[in-house]
XYZ file of C-alpha atoms in Angstrom:
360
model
C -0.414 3.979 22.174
C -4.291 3.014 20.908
C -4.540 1.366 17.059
C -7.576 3.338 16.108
C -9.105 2.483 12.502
C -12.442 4.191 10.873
C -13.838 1.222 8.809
C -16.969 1.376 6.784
C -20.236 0.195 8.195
C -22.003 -1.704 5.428
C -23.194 0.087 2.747
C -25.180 2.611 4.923
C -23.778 6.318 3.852
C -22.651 8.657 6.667
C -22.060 5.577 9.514
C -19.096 3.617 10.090
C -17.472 1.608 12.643
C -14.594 3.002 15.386
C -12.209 -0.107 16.148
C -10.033 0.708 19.297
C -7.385 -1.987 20.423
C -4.847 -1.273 23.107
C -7.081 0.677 25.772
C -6.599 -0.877 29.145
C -9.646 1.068 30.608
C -13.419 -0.118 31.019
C -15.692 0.101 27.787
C -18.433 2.487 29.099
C -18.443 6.004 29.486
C -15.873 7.208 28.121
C -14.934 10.488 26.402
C -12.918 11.178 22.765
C -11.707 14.275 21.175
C -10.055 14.549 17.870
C -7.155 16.334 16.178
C -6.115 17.317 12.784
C -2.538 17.675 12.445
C -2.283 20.127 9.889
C -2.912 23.862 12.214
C -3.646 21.361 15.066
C -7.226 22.242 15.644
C -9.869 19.849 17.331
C -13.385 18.716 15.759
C -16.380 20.731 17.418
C -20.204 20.890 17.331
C -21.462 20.872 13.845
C -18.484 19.650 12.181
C -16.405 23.082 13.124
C -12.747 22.799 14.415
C -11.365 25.067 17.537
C -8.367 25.736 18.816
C -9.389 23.985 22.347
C -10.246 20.244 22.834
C -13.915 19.089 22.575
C -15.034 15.927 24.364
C -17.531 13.833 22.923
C -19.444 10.991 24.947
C -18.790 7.728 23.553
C -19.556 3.881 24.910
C -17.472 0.791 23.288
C -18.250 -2.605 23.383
C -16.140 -5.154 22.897
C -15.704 -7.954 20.236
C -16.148 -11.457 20.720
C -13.718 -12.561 18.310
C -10.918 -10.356 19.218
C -9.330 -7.227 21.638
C -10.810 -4.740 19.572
C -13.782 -1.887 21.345
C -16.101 -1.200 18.702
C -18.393 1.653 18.290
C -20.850 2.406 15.734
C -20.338 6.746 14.468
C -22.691 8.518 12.774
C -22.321 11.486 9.934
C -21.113 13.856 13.004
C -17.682 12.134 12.860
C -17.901 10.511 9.756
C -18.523 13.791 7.404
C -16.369 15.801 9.535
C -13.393 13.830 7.917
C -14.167 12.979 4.901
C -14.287 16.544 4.055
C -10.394 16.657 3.905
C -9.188 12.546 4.284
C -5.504 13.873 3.386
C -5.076 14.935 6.791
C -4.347 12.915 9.526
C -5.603 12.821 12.457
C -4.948 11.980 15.896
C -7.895 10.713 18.835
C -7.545 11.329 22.186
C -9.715 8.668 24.739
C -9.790 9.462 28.409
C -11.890 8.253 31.451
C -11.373 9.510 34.573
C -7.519 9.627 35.096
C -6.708 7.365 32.526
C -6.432 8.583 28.886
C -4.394 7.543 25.418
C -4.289 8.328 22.164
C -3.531 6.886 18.503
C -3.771 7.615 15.158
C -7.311 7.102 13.222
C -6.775 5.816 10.166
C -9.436 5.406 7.523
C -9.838 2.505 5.983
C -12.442 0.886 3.476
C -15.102 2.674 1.426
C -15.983 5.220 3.619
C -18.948 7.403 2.147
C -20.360 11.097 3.805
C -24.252 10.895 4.655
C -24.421 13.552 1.274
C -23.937 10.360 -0.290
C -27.610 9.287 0.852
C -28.943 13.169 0.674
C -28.593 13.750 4.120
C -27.158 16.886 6.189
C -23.947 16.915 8.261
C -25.417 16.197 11.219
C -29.415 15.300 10.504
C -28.596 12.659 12.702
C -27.982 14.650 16.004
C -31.100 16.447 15.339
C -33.373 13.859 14.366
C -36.601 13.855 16.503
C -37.343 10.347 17.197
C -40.144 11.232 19.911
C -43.143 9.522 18.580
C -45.718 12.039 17.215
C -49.890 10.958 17.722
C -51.611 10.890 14.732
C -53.701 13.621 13.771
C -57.439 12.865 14.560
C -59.709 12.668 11.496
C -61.495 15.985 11.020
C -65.718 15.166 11.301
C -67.165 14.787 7.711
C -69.507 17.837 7.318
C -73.914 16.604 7.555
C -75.509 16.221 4.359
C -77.965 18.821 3.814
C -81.611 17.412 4.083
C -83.333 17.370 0.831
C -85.706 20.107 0.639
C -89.517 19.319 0.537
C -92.112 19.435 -2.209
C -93.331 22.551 -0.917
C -89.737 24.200 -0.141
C -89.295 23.292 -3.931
C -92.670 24.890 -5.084
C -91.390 28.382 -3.066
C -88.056 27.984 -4.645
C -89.555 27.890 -7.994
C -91.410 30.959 -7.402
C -88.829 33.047 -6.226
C -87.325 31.879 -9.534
C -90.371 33.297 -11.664
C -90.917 36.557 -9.340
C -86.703 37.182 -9.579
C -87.335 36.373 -13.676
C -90.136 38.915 -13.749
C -88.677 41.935 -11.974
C -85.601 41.460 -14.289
C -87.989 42.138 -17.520
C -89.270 44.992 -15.746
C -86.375 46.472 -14.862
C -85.053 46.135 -18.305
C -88.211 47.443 -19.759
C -87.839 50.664 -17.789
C -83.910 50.879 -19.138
C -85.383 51.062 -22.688
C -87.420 53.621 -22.210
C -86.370 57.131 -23.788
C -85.073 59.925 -21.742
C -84.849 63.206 -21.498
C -81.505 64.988 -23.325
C -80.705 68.032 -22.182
C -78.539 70.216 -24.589
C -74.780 70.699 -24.016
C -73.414 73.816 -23.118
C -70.771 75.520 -25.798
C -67.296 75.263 -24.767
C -65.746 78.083 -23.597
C -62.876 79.424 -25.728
C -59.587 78.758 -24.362
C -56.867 81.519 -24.366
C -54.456 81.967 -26.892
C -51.468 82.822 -24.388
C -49.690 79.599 -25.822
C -49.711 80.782 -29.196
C -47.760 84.046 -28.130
C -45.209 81.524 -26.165
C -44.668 79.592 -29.141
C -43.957 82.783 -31.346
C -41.018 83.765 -28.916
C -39.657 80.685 -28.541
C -39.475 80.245 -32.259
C -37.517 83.979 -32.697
C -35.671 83.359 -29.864
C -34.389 80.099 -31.594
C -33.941 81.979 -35.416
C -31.827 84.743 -33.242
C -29.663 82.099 -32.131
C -29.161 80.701 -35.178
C -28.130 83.870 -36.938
C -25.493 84.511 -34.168
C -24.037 80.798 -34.608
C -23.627 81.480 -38.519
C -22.411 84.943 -38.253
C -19.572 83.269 -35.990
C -18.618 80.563 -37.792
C -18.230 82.815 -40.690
C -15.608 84.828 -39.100
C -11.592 83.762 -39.955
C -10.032 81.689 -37.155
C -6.769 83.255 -35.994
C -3.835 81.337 -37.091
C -0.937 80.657 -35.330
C 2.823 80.175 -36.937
C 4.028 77.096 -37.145
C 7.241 76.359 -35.042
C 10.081 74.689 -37.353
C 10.772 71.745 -36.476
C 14.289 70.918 -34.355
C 16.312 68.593 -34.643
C 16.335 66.330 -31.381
C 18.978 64.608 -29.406
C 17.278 62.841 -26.654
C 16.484 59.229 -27.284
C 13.058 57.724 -27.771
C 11.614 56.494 -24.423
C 12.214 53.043 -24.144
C 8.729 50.811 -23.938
C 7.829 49.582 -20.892
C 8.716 46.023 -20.018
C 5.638 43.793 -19.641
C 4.803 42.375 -16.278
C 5.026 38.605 -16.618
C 3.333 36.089 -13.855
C 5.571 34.075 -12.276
C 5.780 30.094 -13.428
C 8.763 27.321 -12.634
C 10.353 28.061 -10.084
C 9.528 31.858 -9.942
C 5.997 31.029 -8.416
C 7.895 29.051 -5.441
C 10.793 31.056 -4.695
C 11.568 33.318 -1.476
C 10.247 36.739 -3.062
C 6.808 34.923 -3.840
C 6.349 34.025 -0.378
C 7.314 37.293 0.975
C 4.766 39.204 -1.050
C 2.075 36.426 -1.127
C 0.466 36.809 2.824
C -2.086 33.760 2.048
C -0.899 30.389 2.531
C -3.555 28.956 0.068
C -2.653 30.985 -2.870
C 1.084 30.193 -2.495
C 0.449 26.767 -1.998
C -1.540 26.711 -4.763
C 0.470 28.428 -7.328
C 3.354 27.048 -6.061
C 2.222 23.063 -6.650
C 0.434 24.198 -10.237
C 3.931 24.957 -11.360
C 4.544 20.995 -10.712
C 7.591 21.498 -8.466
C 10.378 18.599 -8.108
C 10.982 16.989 -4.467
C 14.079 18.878 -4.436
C 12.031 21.983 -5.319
C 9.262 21.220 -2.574
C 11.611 20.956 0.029
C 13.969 23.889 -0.232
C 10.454 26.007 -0.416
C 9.495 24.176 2.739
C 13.117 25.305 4.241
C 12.017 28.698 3.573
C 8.990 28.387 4.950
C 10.779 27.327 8.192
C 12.634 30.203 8.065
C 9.777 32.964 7.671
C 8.024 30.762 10.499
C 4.925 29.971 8.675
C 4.605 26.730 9.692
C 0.814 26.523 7.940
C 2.405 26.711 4.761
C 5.444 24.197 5.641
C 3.153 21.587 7.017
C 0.472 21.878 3.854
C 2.690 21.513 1.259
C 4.385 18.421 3.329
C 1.147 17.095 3.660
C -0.260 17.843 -0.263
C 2.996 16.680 -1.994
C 3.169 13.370 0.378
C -0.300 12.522 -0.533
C 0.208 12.921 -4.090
C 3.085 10.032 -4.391
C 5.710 11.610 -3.506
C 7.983 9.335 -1.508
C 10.987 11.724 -1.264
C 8.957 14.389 0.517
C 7.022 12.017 2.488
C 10.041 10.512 4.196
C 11.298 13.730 5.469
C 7.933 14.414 6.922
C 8.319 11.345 8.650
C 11.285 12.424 9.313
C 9.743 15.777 11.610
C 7.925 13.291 13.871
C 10.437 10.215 14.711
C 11.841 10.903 17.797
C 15.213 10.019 16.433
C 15.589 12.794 14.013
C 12.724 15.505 15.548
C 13.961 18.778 16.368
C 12.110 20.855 18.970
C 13.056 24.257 16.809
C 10.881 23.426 13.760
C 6.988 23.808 12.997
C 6.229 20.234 14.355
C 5.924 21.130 18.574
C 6.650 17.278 19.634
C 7.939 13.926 18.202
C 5.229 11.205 17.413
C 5.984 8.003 16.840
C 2.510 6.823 15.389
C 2.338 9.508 13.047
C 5.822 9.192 11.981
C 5.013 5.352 10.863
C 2.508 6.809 9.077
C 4.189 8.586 7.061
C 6.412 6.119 6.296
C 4.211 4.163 5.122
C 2.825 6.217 2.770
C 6.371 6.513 1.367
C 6.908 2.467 0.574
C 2.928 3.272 -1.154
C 4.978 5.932 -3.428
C 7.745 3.862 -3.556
C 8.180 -0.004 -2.430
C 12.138 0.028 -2.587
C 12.411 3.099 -0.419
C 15.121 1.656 2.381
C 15.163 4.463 4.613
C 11.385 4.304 5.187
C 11.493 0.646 5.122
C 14.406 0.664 8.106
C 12.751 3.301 9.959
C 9.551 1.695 10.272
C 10.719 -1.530 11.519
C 12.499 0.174 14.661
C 9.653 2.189 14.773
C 7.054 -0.798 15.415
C 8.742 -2.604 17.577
């Protein structure tokens, strides 16, 4: 089993440094791939995660001061996860026949390359192929100087261009001949007779509307009143949204088909331990093992010891069972856990005991 920690490479955003101790193999070409635990997906191209491994080429070198491999990752591993650090995740390193794995643990200040204004992965697609510089565009001749005599000809166009202006705006003053305007013709009068009809038509119609209205409405006779027997309908009950325990409980779950929104209603309602688990028992039991492993994962993160040991308890091979949500025991991740517990809690003695047998 590797010891695998992400530790943060200076104060450069995006980069940090992969420590590896406990591989037995050469240093050179070798090949990781890693795992999230939470739907057990691998990291891709691009920062996407797929359901099938994805190998990455990788060369260590090792320390001088110690067993550790180093190996300096950019913002393709880096951003990847630090977009959820909750999670945990395991890494896979093979060569050839020989592979292991460990836990990758973050530790120091890590910071994303968005830190620095960079993209995910600007530094996979970086050109570093050195570009020639662009050759200096000629600077354009200065135009000679004319001559005395160009500047004598250039003058006289002036004048001649001058004088045919006056001209022509001597010959635009000059009176001309009107010619008188013929009379308009008379236009027809057929609108006026369209008018005319359209105003009767519209006095008819009023006279016809009055002589209506004038005319007494029919009245029917009023039914007397009986007396009734049949109760008032009752008002209808108002639909309340669920909060306590309602937003966790087994009828929630059943009509809420997204794991998100039930987890997330289900922690706003700031559930006890006892509370978490017995949700995550019925979870179990409707086999959606998403939801069971988020809500161990959110509620162990957030301090809670309680919940934390029992998802310790899923992965130490003492107490796994092969029924449940979690497909195989782990003894790496299962100290994990544990140790977030004694975080939560420093007096926790089942954690404690557990991960001494576990580490030795």
């Amino acid at each position: 089993m590797l010891k695998v920690e992400l530790v943060a490479a200076g104060s450069k955003p995006g980069h940090a440094l992969l420590n590896i101790q406990g591989w037995t193999g050469d240093a050179g070409a070798l090949e990781l791939s890693i795992q999230r635990n939470q739907d057990q997906y691998y990291l891709g191209d691009q920062g996407s995660w797929s359901g099938q491994p994805v190998w990455f080429g990788i060369s260590l070198d090792a320390q001088a001061d110690g067993p550790n491999l180093v190996a300096e990752v950019g913002p393709w591993l880096v951003d990847a996860l630090l977009l959820e650090p909750q999670m945990v995740y395991m890494l896979y390193l093979r060569q050839n026949a020989l592979n292991d794995k460990g836990v990758l643990r973050l530790k120091g200040n890590l910071l994303s390359s968005q830190a620095a204004g960079q993209s995910l992965h600007q530094e996979a697609h970086l050109d570093r192929t050195p570009k020639p510089a662009p050759k200096p565009e000629p600077l354009p001749e200065p135009a000679p100087e004319p001559t005395p005599a160009s500047k004598e000809e250039h003058f006289s166009a002036q004048r001649d261009e001058a004088d045919d202006l006056a001209d022509g705006s001597s010959l635009a003053a000059e009176p001309r001949e009107t010619r008188p305007t013929p009379p308009p013709k008379p236009r027809s009068k057929a609108w006026l007779w369209i008018l005319l009809g359209l105003l009767l038509a519209g006095a008819i119609g009023a006279g016809v509307w009055w002589w209506l209205q004038q005319r007494p409405a029919k009245t029917e006779p009023t039914p007397e009143p009986t007396a009734s027997t049949e109760p008032a309908p009752a008002s209808a009950p108002t639909v309340s949204t669920p909060t306590g325990e309602a937003a966790c409980a087994t009828e929630a779950l059943q009509q809420n088909s997204d794991d998100l929104a039930f987890i997330r209603g289900c922690l706003d309602s700031k559930p006890n331990a006892e509370q978490v688990l017995a949700v995550i028992e019925r979870a179990k039991a409707a086999k959606r093992c998403n939801v069971v492993q988020r809500l161990y994962a959110f509620t162990a993160q957030s301090g809670n010891a309680a919940v934390a040991v029992a998802y310790a308890a899923e992965y130490d091979p003492k107490t796994f069972k092969a029924e449940g949500c979690i497909k195989s025991a782990d003894k790496e991740t299962a100290q994990y856990w544990y140790e977030q517990a004694l975080v939560a809690d420093p007096n926790n003695a089942q954690a404690r005991e557990r991960l001494e047998v576990l580490k030795k």
